Each structure stands twice: as C-alpha cells, then as structure tokens.
Coordinates of N, CA and C in Angstrom, one line a residue:
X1 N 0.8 -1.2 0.0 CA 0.0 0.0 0.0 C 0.9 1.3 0.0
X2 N 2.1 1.3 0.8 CA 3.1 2.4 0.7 C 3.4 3.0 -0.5
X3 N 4.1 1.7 -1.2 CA 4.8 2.2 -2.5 C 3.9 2.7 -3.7
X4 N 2.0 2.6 -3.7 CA 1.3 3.1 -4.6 C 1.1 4.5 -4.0
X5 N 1.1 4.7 -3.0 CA 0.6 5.7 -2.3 C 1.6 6.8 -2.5
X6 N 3.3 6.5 -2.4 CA 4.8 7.2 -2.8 C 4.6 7.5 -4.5
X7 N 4.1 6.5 -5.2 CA 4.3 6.8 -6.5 C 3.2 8.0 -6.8
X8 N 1.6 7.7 -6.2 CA 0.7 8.8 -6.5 C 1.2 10.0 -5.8
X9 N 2.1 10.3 -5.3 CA 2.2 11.5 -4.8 C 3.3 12.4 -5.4
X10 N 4.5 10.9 -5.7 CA 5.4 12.0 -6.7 C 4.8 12.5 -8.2
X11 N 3.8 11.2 -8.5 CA 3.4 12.2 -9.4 C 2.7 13.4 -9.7
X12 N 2.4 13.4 -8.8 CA 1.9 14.7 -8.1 C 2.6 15.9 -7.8
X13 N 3.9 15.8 -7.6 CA 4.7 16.6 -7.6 C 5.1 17.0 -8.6
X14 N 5.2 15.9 -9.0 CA 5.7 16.2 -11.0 C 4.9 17.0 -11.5
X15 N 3.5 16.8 -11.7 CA 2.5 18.0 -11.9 C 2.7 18.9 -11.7
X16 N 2.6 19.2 -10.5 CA 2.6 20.6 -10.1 C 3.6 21.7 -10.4
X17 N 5.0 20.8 -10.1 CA 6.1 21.3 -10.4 C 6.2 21.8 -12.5
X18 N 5.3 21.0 -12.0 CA 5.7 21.3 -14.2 C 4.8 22.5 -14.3
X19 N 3.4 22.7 -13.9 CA 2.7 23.6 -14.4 C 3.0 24.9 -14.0
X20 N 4.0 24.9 -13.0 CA 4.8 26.1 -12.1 C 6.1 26.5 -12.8
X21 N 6.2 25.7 -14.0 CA 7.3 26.2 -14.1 C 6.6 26.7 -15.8
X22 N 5.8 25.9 -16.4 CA 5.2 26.5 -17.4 C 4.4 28.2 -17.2
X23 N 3.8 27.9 -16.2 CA 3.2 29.7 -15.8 C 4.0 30.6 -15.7
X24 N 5.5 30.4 -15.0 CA 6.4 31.3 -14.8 C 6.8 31.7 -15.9
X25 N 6.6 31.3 -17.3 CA 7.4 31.2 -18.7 C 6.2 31.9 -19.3
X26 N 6.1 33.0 -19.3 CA 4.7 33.4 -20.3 C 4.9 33.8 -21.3
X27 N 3.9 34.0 -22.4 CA 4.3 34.4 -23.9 C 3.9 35.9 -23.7
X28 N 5.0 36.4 -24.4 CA 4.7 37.9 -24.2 C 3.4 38.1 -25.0
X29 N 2.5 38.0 -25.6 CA 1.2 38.6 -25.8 C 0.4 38.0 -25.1
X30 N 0.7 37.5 -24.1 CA -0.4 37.2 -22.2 C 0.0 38.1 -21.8
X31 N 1.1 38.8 -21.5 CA 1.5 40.0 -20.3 C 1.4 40.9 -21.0
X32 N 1.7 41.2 -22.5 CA 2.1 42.4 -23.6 C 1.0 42.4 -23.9
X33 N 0.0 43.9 -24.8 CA -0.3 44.3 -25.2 C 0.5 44.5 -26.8
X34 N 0.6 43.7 -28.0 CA 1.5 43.7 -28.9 C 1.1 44.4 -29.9
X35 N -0.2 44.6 -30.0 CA -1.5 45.9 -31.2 C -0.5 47.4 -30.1
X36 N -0.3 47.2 -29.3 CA -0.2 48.6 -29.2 C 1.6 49.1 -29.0
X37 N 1.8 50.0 -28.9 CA 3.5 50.7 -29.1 C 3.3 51.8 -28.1
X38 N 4.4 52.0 -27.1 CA 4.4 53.2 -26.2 C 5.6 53.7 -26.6
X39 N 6.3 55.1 -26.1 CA 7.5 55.2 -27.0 C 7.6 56.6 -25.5
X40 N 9.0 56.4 -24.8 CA 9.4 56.9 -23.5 C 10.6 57.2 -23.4
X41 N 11.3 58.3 -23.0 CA 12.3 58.9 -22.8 C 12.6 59.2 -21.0
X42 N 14.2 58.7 -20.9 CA 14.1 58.8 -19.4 C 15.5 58.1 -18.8
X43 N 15.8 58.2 -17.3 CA 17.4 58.1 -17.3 C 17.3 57.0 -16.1
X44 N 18.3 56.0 -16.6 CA 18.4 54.8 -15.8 C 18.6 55.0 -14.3
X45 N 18.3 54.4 -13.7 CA 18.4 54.0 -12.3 C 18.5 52.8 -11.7
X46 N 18.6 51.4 -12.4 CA 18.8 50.5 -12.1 C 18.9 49.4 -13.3
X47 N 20.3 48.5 -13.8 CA 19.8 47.8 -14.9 C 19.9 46.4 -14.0
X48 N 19.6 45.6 -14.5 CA 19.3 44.1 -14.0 C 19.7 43.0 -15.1
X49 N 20.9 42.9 -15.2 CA 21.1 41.8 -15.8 C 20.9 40.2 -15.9
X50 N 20.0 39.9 -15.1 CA 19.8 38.6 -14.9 C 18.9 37.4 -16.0
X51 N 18.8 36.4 -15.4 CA 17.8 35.4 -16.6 C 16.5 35.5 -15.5
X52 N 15.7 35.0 -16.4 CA 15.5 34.6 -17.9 C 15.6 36.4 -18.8
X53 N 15.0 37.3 -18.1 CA 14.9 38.3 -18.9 C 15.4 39.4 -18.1
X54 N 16.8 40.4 -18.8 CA 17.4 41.1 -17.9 C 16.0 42.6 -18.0
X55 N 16.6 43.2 -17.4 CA 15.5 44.4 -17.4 C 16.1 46.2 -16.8
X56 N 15.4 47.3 -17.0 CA 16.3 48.4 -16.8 C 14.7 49.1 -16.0
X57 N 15.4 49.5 -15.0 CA 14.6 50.9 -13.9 C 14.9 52.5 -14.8
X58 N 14.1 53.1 -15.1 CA 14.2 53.9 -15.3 C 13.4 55.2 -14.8
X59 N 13.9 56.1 -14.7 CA 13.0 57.2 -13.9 C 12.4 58.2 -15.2
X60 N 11.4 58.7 -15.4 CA 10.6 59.0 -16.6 C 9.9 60.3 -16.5
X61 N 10.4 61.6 -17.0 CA 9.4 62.7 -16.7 C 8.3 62.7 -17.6
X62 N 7.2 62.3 -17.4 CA 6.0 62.8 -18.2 C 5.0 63.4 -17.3
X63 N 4.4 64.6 -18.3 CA 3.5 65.4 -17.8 C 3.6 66.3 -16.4
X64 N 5.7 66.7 -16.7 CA 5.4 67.4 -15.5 C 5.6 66.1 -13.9
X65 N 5.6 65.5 -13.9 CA 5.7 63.9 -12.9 C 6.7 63.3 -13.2
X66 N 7.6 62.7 -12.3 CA 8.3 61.5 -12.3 C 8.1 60.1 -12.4
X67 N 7.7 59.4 -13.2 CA 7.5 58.0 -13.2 C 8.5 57.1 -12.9
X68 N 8.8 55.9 -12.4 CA 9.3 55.1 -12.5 C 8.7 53.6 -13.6
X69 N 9.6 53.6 -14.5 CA 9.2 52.6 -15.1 C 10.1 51.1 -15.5
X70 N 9.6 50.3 -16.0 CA 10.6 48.7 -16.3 C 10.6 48.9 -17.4
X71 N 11.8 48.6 -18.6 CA 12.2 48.1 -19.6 C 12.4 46.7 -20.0
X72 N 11.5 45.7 -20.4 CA 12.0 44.1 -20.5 C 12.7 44.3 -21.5
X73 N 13.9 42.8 -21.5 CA 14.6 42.6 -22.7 C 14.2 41.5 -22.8
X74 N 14.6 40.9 -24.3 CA 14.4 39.4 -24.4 C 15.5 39.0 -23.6
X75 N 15.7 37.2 -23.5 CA 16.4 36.8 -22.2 C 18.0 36.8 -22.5
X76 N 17.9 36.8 -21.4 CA 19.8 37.0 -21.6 C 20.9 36.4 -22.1
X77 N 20.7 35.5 -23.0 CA 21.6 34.7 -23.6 C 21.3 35.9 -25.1
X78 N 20.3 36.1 -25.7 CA 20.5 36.9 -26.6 C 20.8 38.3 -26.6
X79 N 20.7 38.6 -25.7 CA 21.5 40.0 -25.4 C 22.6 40.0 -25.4
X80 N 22.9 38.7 -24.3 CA 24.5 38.3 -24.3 C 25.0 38.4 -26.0
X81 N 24.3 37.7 -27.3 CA 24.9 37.7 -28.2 C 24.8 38.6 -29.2
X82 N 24.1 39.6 -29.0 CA 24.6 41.0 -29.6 C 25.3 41.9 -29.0
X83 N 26.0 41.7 -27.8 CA 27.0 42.0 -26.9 C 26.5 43.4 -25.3
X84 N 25.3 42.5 -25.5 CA 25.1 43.9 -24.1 C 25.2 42.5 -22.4
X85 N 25.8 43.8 -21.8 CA 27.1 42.6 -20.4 C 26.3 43.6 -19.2
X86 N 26.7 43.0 -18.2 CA 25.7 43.8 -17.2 C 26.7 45.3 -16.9
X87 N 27.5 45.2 -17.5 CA 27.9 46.3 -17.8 C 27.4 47.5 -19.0
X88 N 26.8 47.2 -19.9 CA 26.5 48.0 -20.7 C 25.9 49.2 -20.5
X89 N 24.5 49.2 -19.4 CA 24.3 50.5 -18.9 C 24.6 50.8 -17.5
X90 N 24.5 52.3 -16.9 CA 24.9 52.2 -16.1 C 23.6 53.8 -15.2
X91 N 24.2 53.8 -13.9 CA 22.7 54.5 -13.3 C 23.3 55.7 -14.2
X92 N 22.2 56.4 -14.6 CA 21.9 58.4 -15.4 C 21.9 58.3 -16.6
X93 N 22.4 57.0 -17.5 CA 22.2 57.0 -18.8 C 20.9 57.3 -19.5
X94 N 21.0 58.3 -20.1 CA 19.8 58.8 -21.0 C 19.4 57.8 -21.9
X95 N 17.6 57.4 -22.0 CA 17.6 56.2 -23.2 C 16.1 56.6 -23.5
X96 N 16.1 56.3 -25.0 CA 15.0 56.2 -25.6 C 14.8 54.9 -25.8
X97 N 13.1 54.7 -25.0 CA 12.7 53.0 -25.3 C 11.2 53.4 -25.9
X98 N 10.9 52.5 -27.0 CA 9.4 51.6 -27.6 C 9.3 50.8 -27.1
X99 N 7.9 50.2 -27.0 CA 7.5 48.9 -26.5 C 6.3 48.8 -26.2
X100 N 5.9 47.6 -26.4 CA 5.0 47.2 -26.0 C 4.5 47.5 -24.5
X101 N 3.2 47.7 -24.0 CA 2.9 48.0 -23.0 C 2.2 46.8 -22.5
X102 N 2.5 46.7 -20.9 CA 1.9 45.6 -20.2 C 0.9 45.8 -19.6
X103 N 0.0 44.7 -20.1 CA -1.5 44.6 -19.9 C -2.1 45.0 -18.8
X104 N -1.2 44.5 -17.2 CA -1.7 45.1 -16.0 C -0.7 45.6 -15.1
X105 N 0.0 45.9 -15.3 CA 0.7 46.8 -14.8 C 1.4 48.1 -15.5
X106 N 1.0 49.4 -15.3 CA 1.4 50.8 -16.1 C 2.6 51.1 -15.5
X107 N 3.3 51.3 -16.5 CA 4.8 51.8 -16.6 C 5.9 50.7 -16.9
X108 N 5.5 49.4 -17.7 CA 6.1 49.0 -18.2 C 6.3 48.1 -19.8
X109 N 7.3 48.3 -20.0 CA 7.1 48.2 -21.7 C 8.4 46.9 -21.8
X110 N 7.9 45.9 -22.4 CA 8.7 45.2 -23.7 C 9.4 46.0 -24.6
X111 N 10.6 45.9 -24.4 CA 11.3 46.4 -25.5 C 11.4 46.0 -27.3
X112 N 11.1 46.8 -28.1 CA 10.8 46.5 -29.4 C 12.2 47.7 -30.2
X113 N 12.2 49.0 -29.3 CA 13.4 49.7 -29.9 C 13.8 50.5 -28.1
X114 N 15.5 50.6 -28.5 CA 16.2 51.4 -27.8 C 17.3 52.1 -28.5
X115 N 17.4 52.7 -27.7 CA 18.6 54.2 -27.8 C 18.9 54.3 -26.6
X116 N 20.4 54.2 -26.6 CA 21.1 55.5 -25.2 C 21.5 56.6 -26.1
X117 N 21.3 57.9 -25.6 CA 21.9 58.8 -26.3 C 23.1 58.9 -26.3
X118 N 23.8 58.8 -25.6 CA 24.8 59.6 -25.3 C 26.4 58.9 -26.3
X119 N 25.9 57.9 -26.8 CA 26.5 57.2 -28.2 C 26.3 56.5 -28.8
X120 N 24.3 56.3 -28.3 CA 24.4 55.9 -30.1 C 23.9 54.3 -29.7
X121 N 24.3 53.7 -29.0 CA 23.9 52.2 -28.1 C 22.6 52.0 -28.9
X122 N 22.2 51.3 -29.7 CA 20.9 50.8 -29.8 C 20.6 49.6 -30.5
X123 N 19.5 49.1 -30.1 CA 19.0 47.6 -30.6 C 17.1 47.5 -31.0
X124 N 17.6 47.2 -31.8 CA 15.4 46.7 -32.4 C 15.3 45.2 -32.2
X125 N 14.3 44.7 -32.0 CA 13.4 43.6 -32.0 C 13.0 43.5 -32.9
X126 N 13.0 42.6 -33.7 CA 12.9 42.0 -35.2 C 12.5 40.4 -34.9
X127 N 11.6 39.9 -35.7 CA 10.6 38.9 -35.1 C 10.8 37.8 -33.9
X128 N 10.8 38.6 -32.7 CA 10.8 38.5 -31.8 C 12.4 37.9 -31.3
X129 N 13.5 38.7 -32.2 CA 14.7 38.9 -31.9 C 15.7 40.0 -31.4
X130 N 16.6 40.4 -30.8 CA 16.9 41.8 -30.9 C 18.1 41.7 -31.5
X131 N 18.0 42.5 -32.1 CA 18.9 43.2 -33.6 C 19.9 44.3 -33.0
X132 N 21.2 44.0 -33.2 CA 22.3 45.5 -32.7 C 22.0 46.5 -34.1
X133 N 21.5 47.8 -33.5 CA 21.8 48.8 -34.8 C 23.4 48.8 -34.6
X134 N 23.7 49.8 -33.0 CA 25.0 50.0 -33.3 C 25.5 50.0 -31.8
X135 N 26.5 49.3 -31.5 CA 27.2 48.8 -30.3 C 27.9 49.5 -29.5
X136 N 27.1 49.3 -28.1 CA 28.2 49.9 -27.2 C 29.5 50.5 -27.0
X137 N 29.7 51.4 -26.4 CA 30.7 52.4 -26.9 C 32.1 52.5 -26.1
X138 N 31.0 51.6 -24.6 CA 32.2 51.3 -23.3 C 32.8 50.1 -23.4

C-alpha cells in the first residue's frame, strides 16, 4: 500500500512542479499588449542583468511627474549575443525606449526599440529577436 501511495504523490509533484514552471514562462502577448506601441524617454536608475529576462529601472518625466518605469529585454543569452554585459548601462544614462505596453501593470514596456543617447547604443526587436543597430561604446 506504501509504494502506490509514494508513487501517486510523486506524481503529483511532477504535476505541479511542471505547471509552475510553465506559468512562470509566459508568452509575451499574455503580459504584452502587442497591437499597441508606447515610445518613453528617461534616465536609468537601475539595470538588472539577470535570466530569464534582464531588465532596466528607469526614472521618466511625463507630464510634468516622475514616473518610474521597467524596460524588458528578451532573455539574456541573446542579449548576451549582440554584446550587451551587465555592464552596458549604467545609473543616469539617457535612453529612448518603444514597446509594448503591459496589460496590467502601467509603466512597463517590452522592449521592441532602444537608444542610449549619449552614443548611439541601440538595438530593435525584429521577429521576436533583438537586432544590434549599433554597439556599445564602453
């Protein structure tokens, strides 16, 4: 009676564990808004290089207000291969970001295009890849 009882339960675990790890994995048009494009100007305060998907804090004047908002990237092995390192930005860098806007939470965008001003740093998303226009300068 043990050993059926051990097996129904690991499988059970297996379950669970699997559909926890599938939920955690979403398709960006579940969280994205992808019909629509937001387009924001504003100066880093925090980048995050991590997996699955690095991401950047930015502080954002509109309308007169300070926003704080998130920039996603696609995940970090491809960023890694158009050459952006957790070095690439750093806190005050000026950047122009597009993107997709997230469904339920305001002030954050999927990245589709960026710009740092200050030389030029930028990359597009091209079918659901990101593309170097032109490379980091540090």
């Amino acid at each position: 009676m043990w050993i059926p009882m051990a097996r129904w339960i690991g499988a059970c675990a297996v379950v669970v564990s699997t559909l926890s790890v599938a939920y955690a994995h979403h398709s960006i048009t579940g969280v994205y808004d992808t019909r629509r494009e937001v387009a924001v100007e504003g100066a880093v305060t925090e980048f995050h290089f991590v997996s699955p998907h690095p991401f950047v804090l930015a502080r954002v004047d509109r309308n007169g207000a300070a926003e704080q908002w998130r920039f996603d990237m696609d995940n970090r092995n491809e960023m890694r291969e158009i050459g952006v390192t957790a070095d690439t930005l750093r806190v005050g860098d000026r950047v122009a970001v597009a993107g997709h806007p997230a469904r339920e939470e305001p002030h954050r965008l999927y990245i589709q295009r960026f710009e740092r001003s200050s030389d030029g740093f930028s990359f597009d998303v091209v079918d659901r890849q990101p593309r170097l226009r032109r490379a980091p300068a540090r």
